[in-house]
Amino acid sequence: MSAPAIEVRGLRRVFRVRQGLFASPREVVAVDDVSFSVPAGSVLGVVGESGCGKSTLARLILGLLEPSAGDVLVDGQRLGGMDRRARARLIQPVFQDPFASLNPKRRIRDIVAMPLIAQGDVARADIDRRVGEALDRVGLSREQGTRFPAQLSGGQRQRVAIARALVLRPRIVVCDEPTSALDVSVQAQILNLLAELRRDLGLTYLFISHNLAVVEHIASEVAVMYLGRIVERSESERLFAAPRHPYTRALLASVLTPEPGLGVPDVGLGDTMPDPANIPPGCRFHPRCPVAIAKCSTEAPRPTADAAGLVECHLA
């Protein structure tokens, strides 16, 4: 296995929220002691329900949020001690909604050029050349570079967002639900483009999604998050074939099937959604776990790493 391109060590983020005008602030632990490493050139998929901490994790890694504790390292360099321009040269984002993340008043070529201009040390001729190269690489023409975002389709706008992320030639790309706002046929095109770029440029992806089929297609390894913690991590093929955590099994069982008459699957999790402001004692999944034992409600399980990966469950 190659050396890790990115390492996350003990990352934690706590928000203080006020429930009412006179109420005392409460702590919401969005990310709780998350650690992992991603080998160069591979893809770590991060999955979980809405509110489990996936997007907060992405923003911490990108530097859009300050961690309450922990470090992020790229090629052994600690990102927390870097200025924004140095950090941008190493790691770039692709967000969920390309229409929301692109300035509607700027032409496509100017949007793609913005990271280079922000660096402040790239000549105009080099900017034009690299913007042209980035557009070519994602399958957009120079003529499309003169248009505005509203004049492009959703898939083309996401290609613009990818070109903007690549124009600085980063080592890491954080993809936060990059295909969820697109039609299914367009999703496949964008996923194939991301796979091609990873192969050609040696990129490393952190790929965050709630779509398990998409993650299974693109990820080398999968991390499953629940209430701010990674409860299982394993190679993609192994995790989808033999999940070990009850929550992972429930997620896989929840995938809808196109077969008529089967209806919505019952995964046995009940109707109660997890509350990050009120994390239960013991295993945080035990109130919804169909196989929980008495120990689960009082003692938090320790992460156990072995040849099959990592799992955080008393029964694994």
Short mmCIF file of C-alpha atoms in Angstrom, two decimals:
data_model
loop_
_atom_site.label_atom_id
_atom_site.label_comp_id
_atom_site.label_asym_id
_atom_site.label_seq_id
_atom_site.Cartn_x
_atom_site.Cartn_y
_atom_site.Cartn_z
CA MET A 1 0.00 0.00 0.00
CA SER A 2 1.27 3.49 -0.87
CA ALA A 3 2.02 6.13 1.75
CA PRO A 4 -1.00 8.08 3.02
CA ALA A 5 -1.80 11.21 1.08
CA ILE A 6 -4.02 12.50 3.88
CA GLU A 7 -4.17 11.65 7.57
CA VAL A 8 -6.87 12.70 10.01
CA ARG A 9 -5.90 12.38 13.68
CA GLY A 10 -8.41 12.63 16.52
CA LEU A 11 -10.57 15.21 14.74
CA ARG A 12 -13.35 16.66 16.88
CA ARG A 13 -15.80 19.53 16.42
CA VAL A 14 -18.21 20.78 19.08
CA PHE A 15 -20.87 23.41 18.38
CA ARG A 16 -22.56 25.40 21.11
CA VAL A 17 -26.22 26.00 20.29
CA ARG A 18 -28.86 27.93 22.20
CA GLN A 19 -32.31 26.30 22.44
CA GLY A 20 -34.09 29.49 23.46
CA LEU A 21 -33.58 33.10 24.49
CA PHE A 22 -33.00 32.32 28.19
CA ALA A 23 -31.76 28.73 27.92
CA SER A 24 -28.12 27.85 28.50
CA PRO A 25 -26.16 26.83 25.40
CA ARG A 26 -25.91 23.10 24.74
CA GLU A 27 -23.00 21.29 23.19
CA VAL A 28 -23.54 19.42 19.93
CA VAL A 29 -20.68 17.05 19.11
CA ALA A 30 -20.77 16.91 15.30
CA VAL A 31 -17.48 15.04 14.82
CA ASP A 32 -16.07 13.00 17.69
CA ASP A 33 -12.49 11.69 17.70
CA VAL A 34 -12.35 10.69 14.02
CA SER A 35 -9.08 9.24 12.73
CA PHE A 36 -8.20 7.68 9.38
CA SER A 37 -5.66 7.80 6.59
CA VAL A 38 -6.15 7.58 2.83
CA PRO A 39 -3.38 6.11 0.65
CA ALA A 40 -2.27 8.22 -2.31
CA GLY A 41 -4.39 7.63 -5.41
CA SER A 42 -7.29 5.94 -3.62
CA VAL A 43 -10.85 6.94 -2.69
CA LEU A 44 -12.33 6.90 0.81
CA GLY A 45 -16.13 6.94 0.69
CA VAL A 46 -17.88 8.34 3.77
CA VAL A 47 -21.52 7.32 4.24
CA GLY A 48 -24.22 7.73 6.86
CA GLU A 49 -27.60 9.32 7.52
CA SER A 50 -28.19 13.06 7.33
CA GLY A 51 -26.82 14.70 10.46
CA CYS A 52 -24.16 12.05 11.14
CA GLY A 53 -21.31 14.55 10.64
CA LYS A 54 -20.20 13.83 7.04
CA SER A 55 -20.32 17.40 5.76
CA THR A 56 -18.88 18.81 8.99
CA LEU A 57 -15.96 16.41 8.55
CA ALA A 58 -15.47 17.68 4.99
CA ARG A 59 -15.47 21.31 6.12
CA LEU A 60 -12.96 20.59 8.87
CA ILE A 61 -10.60 18.95 6.39
CA LEU A 62 -10.98 21.85 3.96
CA GLY A 63 -10.33 24.42 6.68
CA LEU A 64 -13.79 25.99 6.40
CA LEU A 65 -14.29 25.12 10.10
CA GLU A 66 -11.74 25.12 12.89
CA PRO A 67 -11.52 21.80 14.78
CA SER A 68 -12.10 21.70 18.52
CA ALA A 69 -9.29 19.12 18.64
CA GLY A 70 -7.19 17.04 16.28
CA ASP A 71 -5.08 17.52 13.16
CA VAL A 72 -5.25 17.03 9.40
CA LEU A 73 -2.02 16.23 7.54
CA VAL A 74 -1.38 16.10 3.79
CA ASP A 75 1.88 14.43 2.77
CA GLY A 76 2.94 14.77 6.40
CA GLN A 77 2.32 18.54 6.45
CA ARG A 78 -0.05 19.83 9.10
CA LEU A 79 -2.78 21.84 7.37
CA GLY A 80 -3.73 23.78 10.51
CA GLY A 81 -0.44 25.67 10.47
CA MET A 82 -0.63 26.70 6.80
CA ASP A 83 -1.95 29.88 5.27
CA ARG A 84 -5.02 29.58 3.07
CA ARG A 85 -3.16 29.79 -0.23
CA ALA A 86 -0.75 26.98 0.64
CA ARG A 87 -3.64 24.86 1.85
CA ALA A 88 -5.58 25.51 -1.36
CA ARG A 89 -2.69 24.18 -3.42
CA LEU A 90 -2.93 20.84 -1.60
CA ILE A 91 -6.66 20.28 -1.16
CA GLN A 92 -9.74 21.46 -3.07
CA PRO A 93 -13.52 20.89 -2.80
CA VAL A 94 -16.31 19.88 -5.18
CA PHE A 95 -19.66 20.70 -3.56
CA GLN A 96 -23.14 19.27 -3.95
CA ASP A 97 -24.99 21.96 -5.91
CA PRO A 98 -22.91 23.44 -8.74
CA PHE A 99 -25.41 26.25 -9.35
CA ALA A 100 -25.08 27.42 -5.73
CA SER A 101 -21.27 27.14 -5.69
CA LEU A 102 -20.67 29.08 -8.95
CA ASN A 103 -20.94 32.87 -9.17
CA PRO A 104 -23.86 33.46 -11.59
CA LYS A 105 -22.44 36.85 -12.65
CA ARG A 106 -19.03 35.55 -13.74
CA ARG A 107 -18.12 33.79 -16.98
CA ILE A 108 -17.01 30.18 -16.74
CA ARG A 109 -13.38 30.91 -17.63
CA ASP A 110 -13.22 33.58 -14.88
CA ILE A 111 -14.73 31.16 -12.32
CA VAL A 112 -12.12 28.51 -13.15
CA ALA A 113 -9.34 31.12 -13.08
CA MET A 114 -10.27 32.45 -9.63
CA PRO A 115 -8.07 30.04 -7.56
CA LEU A 116 -5.05 30.93 -9.72
CA ILE A 117 -5.73 34.66 -9.37
CA ALA A 118 -6.12 34.26 -5.59
CA GLN A 119 -2.62 32.75 -5.42
CA GLY A 120 -1.26 36.12 -6.57
CA ASP A 121 1.91 34.79 -8.21
CA VAL A 122 0.69 33.31 -11.52
CA ALA A 123 1.23 35.24 -14.74
CA ARG A 124 -1.79 36.12 -16.89
CA ALA A 125 -0.58 34.00 -19.80
CA ASP A 126 -0.15 31.00 -17.49
CA ILE A 127 -3.62 31.55 -16.04
CA ASP A 128 -5.21 31.51 -19.52
CA ARG A 129 -3.28 28.38 -20.50
CA ARG A 130 -4.10 26.46 -17.33
CA VAL A 131 -7.78 27.43 -17.46
CA GLY A 132 -7.93 26.14 -21.04
CA GLU A 133 -6.24 22.90 -20.01
CA ALA A 134 -8.63 22.43 -17.08
CA LEU A 135 -11.70 22.98 -19.28
CA ASP A 136 -10.37 20.55 -21.88
CA ARG A 137 -9.69 17.93 -19.23
CA VAL A 138 -13.28 17.95 -17.95
CA GLY A 139 -14.78 17.92 -21.45
CA LEU A 140 -15.75 21.58 -21.87
CA SER A 141 -14.89 23.69 -24.91
CA ARG A 142 -13.20 27.10 -24.95
CA GLU A 143 -16.46 28.54 -26.28
CA GLN A 144 -18.33 27.23 -23.24
CA GLY A 145 -15.76 29.07 -21.14
CA THR A 146 -17.26 32.36 -22.35
CA ARG A 147 -20.74 31.49 -21.07
CA PHE A 148 -22.40 32.11 -17.70
CA PRO A 149 -23.44 29.27 -15.34
CA ALA A 150 -27.14 29.68 -16.15
CA GLN A 151 -26.36 28.90 -19.81
CA LEU A 152 -25.04 25.44 -18.95
CA SER A 153 -26.77 22.22 -17.90
CA GLY A 154 -26.43 20.81 -14.39
CA GLY A 155 -23.84 18.27 -15.50
CA GLN A 156 -21.82 20.93 -17.32
CA ARG A 157 -21.89 23.17 -14.24
CA GLN A 158 -20.52 20.32 -12.14
CA ARG A 159 -17.74 19.88 -14.72
CA VAL A 160 -16.95 23.57 -14.20
CA ALA A 161 -16.74 22.99 -10.44
CA ILE A 162 -14.37 20.07 -11.03
CA ALA A 163 -12.22 22.16 -13.41
CA ARG A 164 -12.01 24.92 -10.78
CA ALA A 165 -10.93 22.35 -8.18
CA LEU A 166 -8.22 20.94 -10.48
CA VAL A 167 -6.75 24.16 -11.83
CA LEU A 168 -4.35 24.44 -8.86
CA ARG A 169 -3.27 20.79 -9.36
CA PRO A 170 -4.11 19.71 -5.80
CA ARG A 171 -3.21 16.37 -4.22
CA ILE A 172 -6.59 15.86 -2.49
CA VAL A 173 -10.13 16.54 -3.71
CA VAL A 174 -12.98 16.51 -1.19
CA CYS A 175 -16.23 15.64 -2.98
CA ASP A 176 -19.26 16.45 -0.82
CA GLU A 177 -22.32 14.81 -2.44
CA PRO A 178 -21.04 15.80 -5.93
CA THR A 179 -23.71 13.91 -7.88
CA SER A 180 -26.82 14.10 -5.69
CA ALA A 181 -28.24 17.17 -7.51
CA LEU A 182 -27.89 15.54 -10.95
CA ASP A 183 -30.01 13.20 -13.05
CA VAL A 184 -29.04 9.52 -12.91
CA SER A 185 -27.60 9.47 -16.45
CA VAL A 186 -25.54 12.59 -15.73
CA GLN A 187 -24.37 11.11 -12.41
CA ALA A 188 -22.76 8.25 -14.31
CA GLN A 189 -20.92 10.68 -16.59
CA ILE A 190 -19.55 12.69 -13.66
CA LEU A 191 -18.50 9.54 -11.78
CA ASN A 192 -16.68 8.24 -14.86
CA LEU A 193 -14.99 11.63 -15.25
CA LEU A 194 -13.85 11.60 -11.60
CA ALA A 195 -12.49 8.07 -12.00
CA GLU A 196 -10.63 9.07 -15.17
CA LEU A 197 -9.12 12.16 -13.53
CA ARG A 198 -8.00 10.13 -10.52
CA ARG A 199 -6.26 7.66 -12.78
CA ASP A 200 -4.62 10.27 -15.03
CA LEU A 201 -3.62 12.80 -12.35
CA GLY A 202 -2.96 10.52 -9.38
CA LEU A 203 -5.60 12.28 -7.27
CA THR A 204 -6.82 11.14 -3.87
CA TYR A 205 -10.53 11.58 -3.11
CA LEU A 206 -12.55 11.90 0.06
CA PHE A 207 -15.99 11.11 -1.36
CA ILE A 208 -18.96 11.93 0.87
CA SER A 209 -22.36 10.63 -0.14
CA HIS A 210 -25.60 9.13 1.12
CA ASN A 211 -25.94 7.14 -2.11
CA LEU A 212 -24.51 3.70 -1.38
CA ALA A 213 -24.60 2.60 -5.02
CA VAL A 214 -22.43 5.57 -6.00
CA VAL A 215 -19.97 4.89 -3.17
CA GLU A 216 -19.74 1.20 -4.07
CA HIS A 217 -18.91 2.21 -7.66
CA ILE A 218 -16.14 4.71 -6.93
CA ALA A 219 -14.66 4.07 -3.46
CA SER A 220 -11.61 1.94 -2.65
CA GLU A 221 -12.51 1.98 1.05
CA VAL A 222 -15.68 2.97 2.92
CA ALA A 223 -16.10 4.62 6.33
CA VAL A 224 -19.56 4.51 7.95
CA MET A 225 -20.40 7.40 10.29
CA TYR A 226 -23.01 7.49 13.03
CA LEU A 227 -23.49 10.46 15.38
CA GLY A 228 -20.06 11.88 14.65
CA ARG A 229 -18.03 8.66 14.89
CA ILE A 230 -16.75 6.17 12.37
CA VAL A 231 -18.38 2.91 13.45
CA GLU A 232 -17.01 0.76 10.60
CA ARG A 233 -14.30 1.11 7.97
CA SER A 234 -13.28 -1.49 5.45
CA GLU A 235 -12.36 -2.08 1.82
CA SER A 236 -15.38 -1.33 -0.34
CA GLU A 237 -15.85 -4.83 -1.72
CA ARG A 238 -15.56 -6.43 1.71
CA LEU A 239 -17.90 -3.96 3.43
CA PHE A 240 -20.68 -4.35 0.88
CA ALA A 241 -20.32 -8.14 0.85
CA ALA A 242 -20.04 -8.71 4.62
CA PRO A 243 -20.87 -5.67 6.81
CA ARG A 244 -20.04 -6.22 10.48
CA HIS A 245 -21.75 -3.33 12.28
CA PRO A 246 -25.54 -3.50 12.75
CA TYR A 247 -25.86 0.08 11.50
CA THR A 248 -23.96 -0.74 8.30
CA ARG A 249 -26.21 -3.74 7.74
CA ALA A 250 -29.27 -1.52 8.23
CA LEU A 251 -27.96 1.05 5.74
CA LEU A 252 -27.40 -1.63 3.10
CA ALA A 253 -30.83 -3.13 3.77
CA SER A 254 -32.45 0.29 3.30
CA VAL A 255 -31.49 0.57 -0.37
CA LEU A 256 -34.65 0.67 -2.48
CA THR A 257 -35.09 -2.00 -5.14
CA PRO A 258 -36.70 -1.40 -8.55
CA GLU A 259 -38.68 -4.63 -8.18
CA PRO A 260 -42.41 -3.76 -8.14
CA GLY A 261 -44.51 -4.78 -5.17
CA LEU A 262 -41.71 -4.96 -2.60
CA GLY A 263 -42.42 -1.53 -1.15
CA VAL A 264 -40.16 0.31 1.31
CA PRO A 265 -37.81 -2.06 3.18
CA ASP A 266 -38.17 -2.34 6.96
CA VAL A 267 -34.63 -2.18 8.37
CA GLY A 268 -35.68 -2.40 12.02
CA LEU A 269 -34.35 1.00 13.12
CA GLY A 270 -37.66 2.40 14.32
CA ASP A 271 -38.96 5.93 13.80
CA THR A 272 -36.63 7.79 16.20
CA MET A 273 -33.87 9.77 14.52
CA PRO A 274 -30.50 10.21 16.28
CA ASP A 275 -30.05 13.51 18.14
CA PRO A 276 -26.45 14.86 18.13
CA ALA A 277 -27.40 17.18 21.00
CA ASN A 278 -28.45 14.24 23.16
CA ILE A 279 -26.01 11.39 22.57
CA PRO A 280 -27.03 8.30 24.57
CA PRO A 281 -24.62 6.62 27.02
CA GLY A 282 -22.80 3.45 26.07
CA CYS A 283 -22.92 2.61 22.38
CA ARG A 284 -24.55 5.60 20.71
CA PHE A 285 -26.41 3.28 18.30
CA HIS A 286 -27.95 1.03 20.96
CA PRO A 287 -31.41 2.75 21.18
CA ARG A 288 -32.02 1.77 17.55
CA CYS A 289 -30.00 -1.43 17.36
CA PRO A 290 -32.08 -4.59 16.78
CA VAL A 291 -29.40 -6.84 18.36
CA ALA A 292 -28.29 -4.71 21.32
CA ILE A 293 -27.42 -6.40 24.61
CA ALA A 294 -27.39 -4.96 28.15
CA LYS A 295 -23.72 -4.01 27.91
CA CYS A 296 -24.43 -1.77 24.91
CA SER A 297 -26.46 0.71 26.98
CA THR A 298 -23.75 1.31 29.59
CA GLU A 299 -20.34 0.76 27.99
CA ALA A 300 -19.08 2.43 24.85
CA PRO A 301 -17.42 -0.08 22.49
CA ARG A 302 -13.79 0.42 21.57
CA PRO A 303 -12.75 0.54 17.92
CA THR A 304 -11.27 -2.82 16.96
CA ALA A 305 -8.89 -2.96 13.98
CA ASP A 306 -7.98 -6.22 12.25
CA ALA A 307 -7.29 -7.56 8.76
CA ALA A 308 -10.90 -6.92 7.76
CA GLY A 309 -10.81 -3.25 8.74
CA LEU A 310 -12.18 -1.36 11.75
CA VAL A 311 -15.43 -1.84 13.61
CA GLU A 312 -16.86 -0.27 16.79
CA CYS A 313 -19.32 -2.79 18.19
CA HIS A 314 -19.44 -5.15 21.20
CA LEU A 315 -20.89 -7.92 19.04
CA ALA A 316 -18.58 -7.68 16.05
#
